[in-house]
């Protein structure tokens, strides 16, 4: 693919152009509160196939569908009471629900990789909401990065990774959460499939119950969760209190470092900075990034999940 990728502005003209591209089966990257997504019409086989191609994503890894409202979600999936409860508490927001797919929805089977379930969410970013309302249909959108690489939190990150492979990116500034959505499986009991922008403790409080963690090695329920992922070009070393000579040091808290996720040791600030700081350190000379220890609580769980994947041996 060698397209000339347009950068659209967050104006009524830009949004209309983006919706027109989606209607024509094209691909538009757009901001959500978590990360930028690479959107295509979820009912159009050709558009969905192009998403996989642009990212170099394995076909067995299903996509999240983005909708403008709870009513739009209910047209696509079975909707138990627990979904109503969670949507009322956390939608729009960084929570994806995995629910049984209804028959006859018209969604491309490529979206779900032929699984009987669909991952669905209603994003909170005003530009994402405006685009979904204007397009008036379900938008399949994985994170807008080449498969396996760091997720994008600015339009520039999208261009760096996917320029020439997508039709457009609509620029809505930096994403404020900075980590992908929390994914909760609901097709049986609630199961955490991916820690993310909504801390699991907050979910558990709303449910008044503990949420089961995905059994490790259970590749089918969370197909994208196992391999090395979020990988910068550089090697990554975790839980480092004193970096070695030549390492770029990504700090947390009051430490002497090259870039700090949050000098005040604030996990919300650290989450928002994580991918952008990794992109920046990766662009510098040198092949080693060392990272401060991050507490394994609240958003720290999702931050550590992404860092462990960034540090995992590459396949
Ligand atoms: O915040 C987010 O969730 C971002 C923004 C753009 O919405 N999207 C995102 O998509 O992170 P992606 O494709 O990078 O990650 C989606 C994850 C993958 O790990 C995939 O395996 C999982 O969702 N997934 C999708 N459908 C599923 C299903 N039916 N059952 C279990 N996991 C599913
Ligand atoms: Mg992703």
PDB file of C-alpha atoms and ligand atoms in Angstrom, residues 35 55 57 61 142-149 151-152 180 194 229-230, ligand 2:
ATOM      1  CA  UNK A  35      -5.052   5.821  22.531  1.00  0.00           C
ATOM      2  CA  UNK A  55      -1.162  -2.902  10.869  1.00  0.00           C
ATOM      3  CA  UNK A  57      -1.939  -7.757  12.390  1.00  0.00           C
ATOM      4  CA  UNK A  61      -6.628 -11.318  16.710  1.00  0.00           C
ATOM      5  CA  UNK A 142      -7.586  -1.438  17.005  1.00  0.00           C
ATOM      6  CA  UNK A 143      -4.864   0.854  18.307  1.00  0.00           C
ATOM      7  CA  UNK A 144      -3.380   2.765  15.367  1.00  0.00           C
ATOM      8  CA  UNK A 145       0.160   1.339  15.485  1.00  0.00           C
ATOM      9  CA  UNK A 146       1.954  -1.325  13.465  1.00  0.00           C
ATOM     10  CA  UNK A 147       1.185  -4.659  15.165  1.00  0.00           C
ATOM     11  CA  UNK A 148       3.456  -5.352  18.142  1.00  0.00           C
ATOM     12  CA  UNK A 149       4.756  -1.782  18.462  1.00  0.00           C
ATOM     13  CA  UNK A 151       0.496   2.360  20.882  1.00  0.00           C
ATOM     14  CA  UNK A 152      -0.017   5.941  19.622  1.00  0.00           C
ATOM     15  CA  UNK A 180      -5.830   1.123  26.209  1.00  0.00           C
ATOM     16  CA  UNK A 194      -6.730  -7.009  29.780  1.00  0.00           C
ATOM     17  CA  UNK A 229       3.870  -6.341  22.381  1.00  0.00           C
ATOM     18  CA  UNK A 230       4.239  -2.575  22.764  1.00  0.00           C
TER      19      UNK A 230
HETATM   20 MG1  LIG B   2      -3.124  -2.593  20.283  1.00  0.00          MG
END
